[in-house]
Structure formats: structure tokens, C-alpha cells
Amino acid sequence: MKPLAGINVLDFSQFLSGPSAALRLADLGANVTKIENPAGGDICRSLYLSEWQIDGESALFHAINRNKKSITVDLKESTARAALRPRIEQADVVIFNYRPGVTQRLGLDYASLKALNPGLIYGEISGYGERGPWVSRPGQDLLVQALSGIGYLNGNADQPPLPLGLSVSDIFAGDYLVQGIMAGLVQRSATGGGCLVQVSLLDTLLDLQFEVLTTWLNDGQQDPVRSAVNNANAYIAAPYGIYPTADGFLALAMAPLPRLGELLGCPALTAFSDPQSAFDRRDEIKTLLLNHLRQQTSAHWLELLEKEDIWCANVLNWEQLIASEGFKALDMVQRLTLHSGKTLLTTRCPIKIDGAIFTSPVGAPPLGADNPA
């Protein structure tokens, strides 16, 4: 039995952040029902990351809504909302990521639902919290990245701010919401009462930067200085970065420069015996490495470094990753079967409990597939 078996979740959310939280709860055994607009449903059904689709809907929707049910409800109609009351009374968790004020207008805010179900765990994701001048801004991932400062950590010093190539605020906000919901469920087991769990996309990205933001807050608020050469972390000294080799790329983490110079056959590096020089002369050191590592293949350098426990790795593309034995050992891919009988490969839940891997062969539901007959 999965650990959340018997937990009933109503997922009112759309796009990525809320549905990703509901996905993780479903992966762990919760019974998750999507509440969708009859006119098209979750907008993510038509949010294409590429031209590829399956059964007329986006692959993203199928990946992020596996193992859920779907009912359609026109939440603007009072009679339709009233029909949801028995489900709300029986729910353990509800999830919303509507714009500010929408749940209040619909009578689906926390106070209203708590009156129906005092033990309800109410999960809510917003863009920028509940107050302040940014509350009404669109809670879209790229825009949140832009406001969060995270773009100034990526790319080399001469490049403009660069966003991360993933919807990081959406995905991590979903993870944080799950943490809060699980805490709420534990609290309810002790007190019998529910709670309101709130996460914002901006809070999420600020916490994601806790390491470097804490440094900035306490070191005189000096701007992070990105490397001019192969930047990987604005606060970490050379050799930290990714370097081209004769046939690919090599990642180097922290390493003592004289020892690294000996192993690589790069005498110029052995001169940097003072650890402070790895910070003060970071770009000079990285340029030396950049020119030296181009001379041999990645496999050549890895053979020299790995046996001496120097922190390094080959830089793989997805094709190379999936072909690797390390990836195969994780068993991270599962096959879903859709209602049409078509199949879809996607990742599994990354959490193991007592060694158990949690998968489900059930694909995302067609719109309204679980409407009452």
C-alpha cells in the first residue's frame, strides 16, 4: 500500500505549480481528482512545449497529470459549485493556484471551505504572496525569475542576465507546497484541525537562492561577480566550471590547484599554491584550464582525475545519459497507458520509501472522464 492511500485531494489548479504538487501526492497514493472547466479544462492541455502532442493534448499535460481523475465543473455557476459540496466535505486536501481574489469571488476561499470541512488542508500557490505592490502581477515562471535576481547568477560576466532553462519556480513551488501539505496532515492527526498552506513562486526562488543570498546579505551586499570564463557559481573559486575538451565537455568542481596541475600535466597551475589566488585570479586560472583541457578527450582527463578522487564528471546530453549504466540503475522511466490505449514514457516519482519505487501505469485523464453518470 502506498503511504497516502485513503487521502482524497481535489486539484483545482492549472498549468505547472499546483498540478505538480497534486502529481506528487498522487504518486504517493492519494486519490486526486482534477476539477476542470468544461470549456477546455486545464489550460495545460493545450500548452505545448513542442509540436508533439498525444490524443490532441500536450505531452506536458500527460506527464504532469498522470494517475489523476477529471471532473468538469463550471465554477462560475452557483448550482455547479453547490454540487461540489459533498466532495469538499469528504476531501482531505484541496489545491488552488488562482489569481488573487478569484477564490473569494467563487466562494472557494479557505474560510468558506473550512466552514464546510474543519479538517481540510487548503494548499494555495500564488505568484508573489498575499500583499504588497506585486500581488496582481502575472505569476509566470520567467517573470518571477526576472524579479528574483536569479538571472545574475547564470552565464559569464560579459553576458546579460540569463534565466534557468527550466520552470524552476513552478516546479519547486509545487514541491514546497507538498512539504506544507504533509506537515498539515501530520498536524491534523494530532489536533483534528486543518490548516491553510501558502507558497508563492517568488518565495520559492528566494529560498532556492538561500546560500548565495545569505552571503550577499552579510558580506556588505557586494554584487555577485560572475567569472568571465566558464562561470558556474559566482561565489566559488577556480577551477569550478564546465570546460570544453577535444571531444566534449568536462565539469570540474572544487580541487586544490597545485595537485590538479600535477595530475593534468599543466605546470602553470602548480604556481597557485595560495588558496586565496583561486578567488583573486579566478579568470586567469580558468583560462589556463580552458586552453589545456582542449588538448585531450574527456575520457583521458576523467581517467587521470577520477582515480585520484578529484571531483569531476563528463557532461552528458540526454541521449548519452539514458544510454549510461548509471541512469539505467535508477529505473527512472515509466510507461503510462492512456485511455486511448496509446502509451507515453515519462519519469517516475523520485521518492523511495523502504526501498519501494512508486510508479503508476495510469495516464492523465481525458477531460471530464470521471463526471457522474
Short mmCIF file of C-alpha atoms in Angstrom, two decimals:
data_model
loop_
_atom_site.label_atom_id
_atom_site.label_comp_id
_atom_site.label_asym_id
_atom_site.label_seq_id
_atom_site.Cartn_x
_atom_site.Cartn_y
_atom_site.Cartn_z
CA MET A 1 0.00 0.00 0.00
CA LYS A 2 1.27 3.47 -0.86
CA PRO A 3 1.71 5.84 2.12
CA LEU A 4 -1.04 8.33 1.12
CA ALA A 5 -3.67 5.70 0.27
CA GLY A 6 -7.05 6.95 1.53
CA ILE A 7 -6.16 10.65 1.26
CA ASN A 8 -8.60 12.49 -1.04
CA VAL A 9 -7.31 15.51 -2.96
CA LEU A 10 -9.28 17.97 -5.07
CA ASP A 11 -6.95 19.70 -7.52
CA PHE A 12 -8.46 22.98 -8.74
CA SER A 13 -5.12 24.22 -10.09
CA GLN A 14 -3.79 24.64 -13.64
CA PHE A 15 -0.51 24.84 -15.55
CA LEU A 16 2.51 23.52 -13.60
CA SER A 17 2.89 24.55 -9.97
CA GLY A 18 -0.34 23.27 -8.41
CA PRO A 19 -0.68 20.22 -10.69
CA SER A 20 2.92 19.22 -9.96
CA ALA A 21 2.10 19.22 -6.23
CA ALA A 22 -1.02 17.13 -6.85
CA LEU A 23 1.06 14.81 -9.04
CA ARG A 24 3.46 14.06 -6.20
CA LEU A 25 0.56 13.35 -3.83
CA ALA A 26 -0.92 11.01 -6.45
CA ASP A 27 2.44 9.29 -6.90
CA LEU A 28 2.44 8.57 -3.16
CA GLY A 29 -1.02 7.04 -3.26
CA ALA A 30 -3.51 9.88 -2.78
CA ASN A 31 -6.77 9.83 -4.74
CA VAL A 32 -6.51 13.03 -6.80
CA THR A 33 -9.41 14.49 -8.76
CA LYS A 34 -8.86 17.43 -11.09
CA ILE A 35 -11.67 20.00 -11.11
CA GLU A 36 -11.67 21.42 -14.64
CA ASN A 37 -13.55 23.98 -16.67
CA PRO A 38 -15.89 22.21 -19.12
CA ALA A 39 -14.75 24.66 -21.82
CA GLY A 40 -11.31 23.20 -22.47
CA GLY A 41 -10.22 22.15 -18.99
CA ASP A 42 -6.77 22.81 -17.57
CA ILE A 43 -5.05 25.26 -19.92
CA CYS A 44 -2.01 22.97 -19.76
CA ARG A 45 -3.91 20.55 -22.00
CA SER A 46 -3.04 22.90 -24.88
CA LEU A 47 0.25 24.31 -23.54
CA TYR A 48 2.70 22.78 -25.99
CA LEU A 49 6.43 22.65 -25.26
CA SER A 50 6.94 21.41 -28.80
CA GLU A 51 4.79 20.42 -31.76
CA TRP A 52 4.47 16.92 -30.35
CA GLN A 53 1.12 16.02 -28.81
CA ILE A 54 -0.77 12.88 -27.92
CA ASP A 55 -4.53 12.40 -28.22
CA GLY A 56 -4.79 16.07 -29.20
CA GLU A 57 -3.26 17.31 -25.94
CA SER A 58 0.21 18.39 -24.86
CA ALA A 59 2.75 15.85 -23.69
CA LEU A 60 3.37 18.16 -20.72
CA PHE A 61 -0.24 17.76 -19.58
CA HIS A 62 0.03 13.98 -19.79
CA ALA A 63 3.30 13.94 -17.85
CA ILE A 64 2.14 16.18 -15.01
CA ASN A 65 -1.39 14.82 -14.56
CA ARG A 66 -0.83 11.08 -14.60
CA ASN A 67 -2.76 8.94 -12.14
CA LYS A 68 -5.49 11.56 -11.60
CA LYS A 69 -9.22 11.69 -12.27
CA SER A 70 -11.04 14.54 -14.01
CA ILE A 71 -14.47 16.05 -13.50
CA THR A 72 -15.77 19.19 -15.18
CA VAL A 73 -17.45 21.92 -13.16
CA ASP A 74 -18.38 25.45 -14.25
CA LEU A 75 -17.26 27.21 -11.09
CA LYS A 76 -18.97 30.43 -12.18
CA GLU A 77 -22.37 28.71 -11.79
CA SER A 78 -23.62 28.62 -8.20
CA THR A 79 -25.55 25.39 -8.71
CA ALA A 80 -22.43 23.67 -10.09
CA ARG A 81 -20.39 24.88 -7.15
CA ALA A 82 -23.06 23.65 -4.75
CA ALA A 83 -22.81 20.19 -6.31
CA LEU A 84 -19.16 20.11 -5.25
CA ARG A 85 -20.07 20.45 -1.58
CA PRO A 86 -20.12 16.68 -0.79
CA ARG A 87 -16.69 16.26 -2.39
CA ILE A 88 -15.28 19.18 -0.40
CA GLU A 89 -16.74 17.79 2.82
CA GLN A 90 -15.03 14.45 2.15
CA ALA A 91 -11.71 15.90 0.93
CA ASP A 92 -8.51 15.86 2.94
CA VAL A 93 -6.67 18.35 0.71
CA VAL A 94 -7.59 21.00 -1.85
CA ILE A 95 -5.08 22.77 -4.10
CA PHE A 96 -5.51 26.16 -5.81
CA ASN A 97 -3.21 28.43 -7.80
CA TYR A 98 -5.73 31.05 -8.94
CA ARG A 99 -5.01 34.76 -9.22
CA PRO A 100 -5.60 36.80 -6.04
CA GLY A 101 -9.28 37.33 -5.23
CA VAL A 102 -10.64 34.62 -7.52
CA THR A 103 -11.33 32.02 -4.83
CA GLN A 104 -13.10 34.66 -2.72
CA ARG A 105 -15.37 35.61 -5.63
CA LEU A 106 -16.19 31.96 -6.20
CA GLY A 107 -16.78 31.20 -2.51
CA LEU A 108 -13.88 28.73 -2.57
CA ASP A 109 -11.54 30.63 -0.26
CA TYR A 110 -10.09 29.00 2.83
CA ALA A 111 -12.61 30.48 5.29
CA SER A 112 -15.56 29.26 3.20
CA LEU A 113 -14.22 25.73 2.75
CA LYS A 114 -13.06 25.46 6.36
CA ALA A 115 -16.65 26.12 7.41
CA LEU A 116 -17.69 23.06 5.39
CA ASN A 117 -14.75 20.89 6.43
CA PRO A 118 -12.78 21.98 9.51
CA GLY A 119 -10.16 19.28 8.96
CA LEU A 120 -9.35 20.38 5.42
CA ILE A 121 -5.74 21.07 4.39
CA TYR A 122 -6.02 24.01 1.98
CA GLY A 123 -2.98 24.39 -0.30
CA GLU A 124 -2.52 27.60 -2.26
CA ILE A 125 0.21 28.81 -4.62
CA SER A 126 0.40 32.47 -5.62
CA GLY A 127 2.86 34.47 -7.67
CA TYR A 128 4.01 36.99 -5.07
CA GLY A 129 2.18 36.38 -1.81
CA GLU A 130 -0.95 37.97 -0.40
CA ARG A 131 0.05 41.62 -0.02
CA GLY A 132 2.34 44.23 -1.49
CA PRO A 133 2.51 46.05 -4.83
CA TRP A 134 3.32 42.92 -6.87
CA VAL A 135 0.31 40.84 -5.83
CA SER A 136 -1.62 41.41 -9.06
CA ARG A 137 1.32 40.71 -11.39
CA PRO A 138 1.13 37.59 -13.57
CA GLY A 139 2.61 34.64 -11.69
CA GLN A 140 4.54 33.29 -14.68
CA ASP A 141 7.84 31.48 -14.23
CA LEU A 142 10.08 33.62 -16.45
CA LEU A 143 8.68 36.84 -14.96
CA VAL A 144 9.27 35.56 -11.43
CA GLN A 145 12.83 34.58 -12.36
CA ALA A 146 13.33 38.09 -13.72
CA LEU A 147 12.23 39.72 -10.45
CA SER A 148 14.08 37.27 -8.18
CA GLY A 149 17.65 38.21 -9.17
CA ILE A 150 18.49 34.63 -10.11
CA GLY A 151 19.40 35.60 -13.68
CA TYR A 152 22.51 37.43 -12.44
CA LEU A 153 23.98 34.15 -11.22
CA ASN A 154 23.97 32.50 -14.66
CA GLY A 155 26.28 32.93 -17.63
CA ASN A 156 29.64 34.65 -17.87
CA ALA A 157 30.39 38.15 -16.62
CA ASP A 158 30.01 39.74 -20.06
CA GLN A 159 26.62 38.16 -20.70
CA PRO A 160 23.21 39.65 -19.86
CA PRO A 161 21.10 38.05 -17.11
CA LEU A 162 20.23 34.50 -18.13
CA PRO A 163 17.16 32.59 -16.95
CA LEU A 164 17.42 28.96 -15.99
CA GLY A 165 16.26 26.62 -18.73
CA LEU A 166 13.51 25.07 -16.59
CA SER A 167 10.30 26.32 -14.98
CA VAL A 168 12.07 26.31 -11.64
CA SER A 169 9.68 28.49 -9.65
CA ASP A 170 6.67 26.42 -10.72
CA ILE A 171 8.27 23.05 -10.06
CA PHE A 172 9.90 23.92 -6.75
CA ALA A 173 6.80 25.76 -5.53
CA GLY A 174 4.88 22.53 -6.12
CA ASP A 175 7.49 20.65 -4.09
CA TYR A 176 7.31 23.19 -1.26
CA LEU A 177 3.53 23.03 -1.24
CA VAL A 178 3.69 19.25 -0.84
CA GLN A 179 6.00 19.71 2.15
CA GLY A 180 3.49 22.10 3.73
CA ILE A 181 0.54 19.82 2.98
CA MET A 182 2.31 16.84 4.52
CA ALA A 183 3.09 18.92 7.62
CA GLY A 184 -0.59 19.92 7.75
CA LEU A 185 -1.68 16.30 7.57
CA VAL A 186 0.67 15.38 10.42
CA GLN A 187 -0.63 18.30 12.49
CA ARG A 188 -4.22 17.26 11.77
CA SER A 189 -3.52 13.76 13.07
CA ALA A 190 -2.64 15.34 16.42
CA THR A 191 -5.21 18.15 16.62
CA GLY A 192 -8.01 17.14 14.26
CA GLY A 193 -7.95 20.59 12.67
CA GLY A 194 -6.96 21.54 9.15
CA CYS A 195 -4.85 24.49 8.07
CA LEU A 196 -4.02 26.90 5.27
CA VAL A 197 -0.72 26.19 3.48
CA GLN A 198 0.56 29.02 1.27
CA VAL A 199 3.55 29.16 -1.05
CA SER A 200 4.47 31.85 -3.56
CA LEU A 201 6.64 31.49 -6.65
CA LEU A 202 8.81 34.40 -5.54
CA ASP A 203 9.26 32.99 -2.02
CA THR A 204 10.31 29.78 -3.70
CA LEU A 205 13.06 31.34 -5.81
CA LEU A 206 14.32 33.39 -2.88
CA ASP A 207 14.64 30.26 -0.79
CA LEU A 208 16.27 28.45 -3.70
CA GLN A 209 18.97 31.16 -3.55
CA PHE A 210 19.36 30.93 0.24
CA GLU A 211 23.06 30.02 0.04
CA VAL A 212 24.19 32.93 -2.09
CA LEU A 213 21.57 35.40 -0.87
CA THR A 214 22.66 34.82 2.73
CA THR A 215 26.22 35.55 1.67
CA TRP A 216 25.16 38.77 -0.04
CA LEU A 217 23.10 39.92 2.95
CA ASN A 218 26.07 39.51 5.28
CA ASP A 219 29.14 40.49 3.26
CA GLY A 220 28.37 44.14 2.75
CA GLN A 221 25.88 43.45 -0.04
CA GLN A 222 28.52 43.27 -2.72
CA ASP A 223 27.19 42.26 -6.12
CA PRO A 224 27.95 38.68 -7.11
CA VAL A 225 30.89 38.58 -9.52
CA ARG A 226 30.45 36.02 -12.27
CA SER A 227 33.54 34.53 -13.85
CA ALA A 228 34.49 35.97 -17.21
CA VAL A 229 35.46 32.42 -18.20
CA ASN A 230 33.24 29.36 -17.72
CA ASN A 231 31.12 30.73 -14.89
CA ALA A 232 29.27 28.09 -12.85
CA ASN A 233 28.86 29.76 -9.45
CA ALA A 234 29.53 33.43 -8.84
CA TYR A 235 30.74 32.71 -5.30
CA ILE A 236 33.01 29.72 -5.87
CA ALA A 237 36.70 29.92 -6.78
CA ALA A 238 38.55 28.30 -9.68
CA PRO A 239 38.50 25.67 -11.09
CA TYR A 240 34.71 25.39 -10.64
CA GLY A 241 33.10 25.24 -14.09
CA ILE A 242 32.50 23.32 -17.30
CA TYR A 243 35.35 23.13 -19.83
CA PRO A 244 35.48 22.01 -23.46
CA THR A 245 37.70 19.03 -24.21
CA ALA A 246 38.84 17.58 -27.53
CA ASP A 247 35.55 15.70 -27.93
CA GLY A 248 33.07 17.08 -25.40
CA PHE A 249 32.90 18.85 -22.07
CA LEU A 250 34.23 18.21 -18.57
CA ALA A 251 32.84 19.54 -15.28
CA LEU A 252 35.37 20.38 -12.57
CA ALA A 253 34.26 21.15 -9.02
CA MET A 254 36.46 22.22 -6.12
CA ALA A 255 40.06 20.96 -6.25
CA PRO A 256 43.49 22.09 -4.95
CA LEU A 257 45.14 23.80 -7.89
CA PRO A 258 48.74 22.53 -7.43
CA ARG A 259 47.52 18.92 -7.24
CA LEU A 260 45.22 19.46 -10.21
CA GLY A 261 48.13 20.89 -12.20
CA GLU A 262 50.26 17.83 -11.44
CA LEU A 263 47.56 15.37 -12.46
CA LEU A 264 46.69 17.22 -15.64
CA GLY A 265 50.28 17.85 -16.67
CA CYS A 266 49.72 21.60 -16.53
CA PRO A 267 52.77 23.11 -14.74
CA ALA A 268 51.33 26.64 -14.81
CA LEU A 269 48.64 25.60 -12.34
CA THR A 270 51.12 24.41 -9.73
CA ALA A 271 52.20 28.00 -9.13
CA PHE A 272 48.85 28.84 -7.49
CA SER A 273 49.69 27.46 -4.06
CA ASP A 274 47.95 30.24 -2.11
CA PRO A 275 44.25 29.24 -1.78
CA GLN A 276 43.22 32.90 -1.99
CA SER A 277 44.59 33.07 -5.53
CA ALA A 278 41.83 30.70 -6.63
CA PHE A 279 39.44 33.60 -5.93
CA ASP A 280 41.59 36.60 -6.78
CA ARG A 281 42.92 35.17 -10.06
CA ARG A 282 39.92 33.04 -10.95
CA ASP A 283 39.62 34.10 -14.59
CA GLU A 284 43.33 33.69 -15.24
CA ILE A 285 43.26 30.16 -13.80
CA LYS A 286 40.16 29.21 -15.74
CA THR A 287 41.71 30.46 -18.96
CA LEU A 288 44.74 28.24 -18.37
CA LEU A 289 42.46 25.26 -17.84
CA LEU A 290 40.32 26.16 -20.83
CA ASN A 291 43.31 26.06 -23.16
CA HIS A 292 44.88 22.98 -21.59
CA LEU A 293 41.80 20.73 -21.42
CA ARG A 294 41.04 21.19 -25.12
CA GLN A 295 44.12 19.12 -25.93
CA GLN A 296 42.74 15.72 -24.86
CA THR A 297 39.43 13.88 -24.75
CA SER A 298 37.05 13.87 -21.81
CA ALA A 299 37.77 10.17 -21.21
CA HIS A 300 41.51 10.91 -20.99
CA TRP A 301 41.04 13.56 -18.32
CA LEU A 302 38.47 11.52 -16.38
CA GLU A 303 40.84 8.55 -16.22
CA LEU A 304 43.53 10.76 -14.68
CA LEU A 305 41.28 12.58 -12.22
CA GLU A 306 38.69 10.10 -11.01
CA LYS A 307 41.18 7.58 -9.63
CA GLU A 308 42.69 10.41 -7.54
CA ASP A 309 39.25 11.37 -6.20
CA ILE A 310 39.19 14.75 -7.92
CA TRP A 311 35.57 15.90 -8.21
CA CYS A 312 34.80 15.84 -11.91
CA ALA A 313 32.23 14.49 -14.36
CA ASN A 314 31.58 14.02 -18.03
CA VAL A 315 28.95 16.43 -19.36
CA LEU A 316 26.25 14.29 -20.94
CA ASN A 317 23.42 15.11 -23.27
CA TRP A 318 20.12 13.25 -22.77
CA GLU A 319 20.96 10.56 -25.31
CA GLN A 320 24.26 9.82 -23.55
CA LEU A 321 22.64 9.97 -20.13
CA ILE A 322 19.86 7.49 -20.97
CA ALA A 323 22.37 5.09 -22.52
CA SER A 324 24.56 5.14 -19.38
CA GLU A 325 24.59 2.35 -16.81
CA GLY A 326 24.26 4.91 -14.03
CA PHE A 327 20.94 6.09 -15.42
CA LYS A 328 19.68 2.57 -16.06
CA ALA A 329 20.38 1.62 -12.45
CA LEU A 330 17.98 4.33 -11.24
CA ASP A 331 14.99 2.89 -13.14
CA MET A 332 13.65 6.44 -13.52
CA VAL A 333 11.47 5.93 -16.61
CA GLN A 334 7.95 4.54 -16.51
CA ARG A 335 5.42 3.80 -19.25
CA LEU A 336 1.92 5.22 -18.94
CA THR A 337 -1.11 3.86 -20.74
CA LEU A 338 -3.67 6.47 -21.77
CA HIS A 339 -7.43 5.94 -22.06
CA SER A 340 -7.00 5.65 -25.83
CA GLY A 341 -4.57 2.77 -25.38
CA LYS A 342 -1.58 4.84 -26.51
CA THR A 343 1.48 4.80 -24.30
CA LEU A 344 3.79 7.53 -23.04
CA LEU A 345 7.24 7.36 -21.45
CA THR A 346 7.91 9.74 -18.59
CA THR A 347 9.81 9.97 -15.32
CA ARG A 348 8.64 8.29 -12.12
CA CYS A 349 8.29 9.66 -8.61
CA PRO A 350 11.86 10.23 -7.36
CA ILE A 351 10.99 9.31 -3.76
CA LYS A 352 11.65 5.83 -2.36
CA ILE A 353 10.25 4.63 0.97
CA ASP A 354 11.69 1.47 2.49
CA GLY A 355 13.29 0.82 -0.88
CA ALA A 356 9.97 0.87 -2.73
CA ILE A 357 9.75 2.73 -6.05
CA PHE A 358 6.38 4.38 -6.69
CA THR A 359 5.07 4.13 -10.23
CA SER A 360 1.63 4.02 -11.80
CA PRO A 361 0.71 2.92 -15.30
CA VAL A 362 -2.35 5.20 -15.36
CA GLY A 363 -2.09 8.14 -17.76
CA ALA A 364 -3.69 11.57 -17.44
CA PRO A 365 -7.48 11.55 -17.72
CA PRO A 366 -9.50 12.83 -20.69
CA LEU A 367 -11.44 15.97 -19.81
CA GLY A 368 -14.42 15.04 -17.62
CA ALA A 369 -13.64 11.31 -17.76
CA ASP A 370 -14.92 10.86 -14.18
CA ASN A 371 -18.04 13.01 -14.34
CA PRO A 372 -21.02 11.47 -12.56
CA ALA A 373 -23.11 9.38 -14.95
#
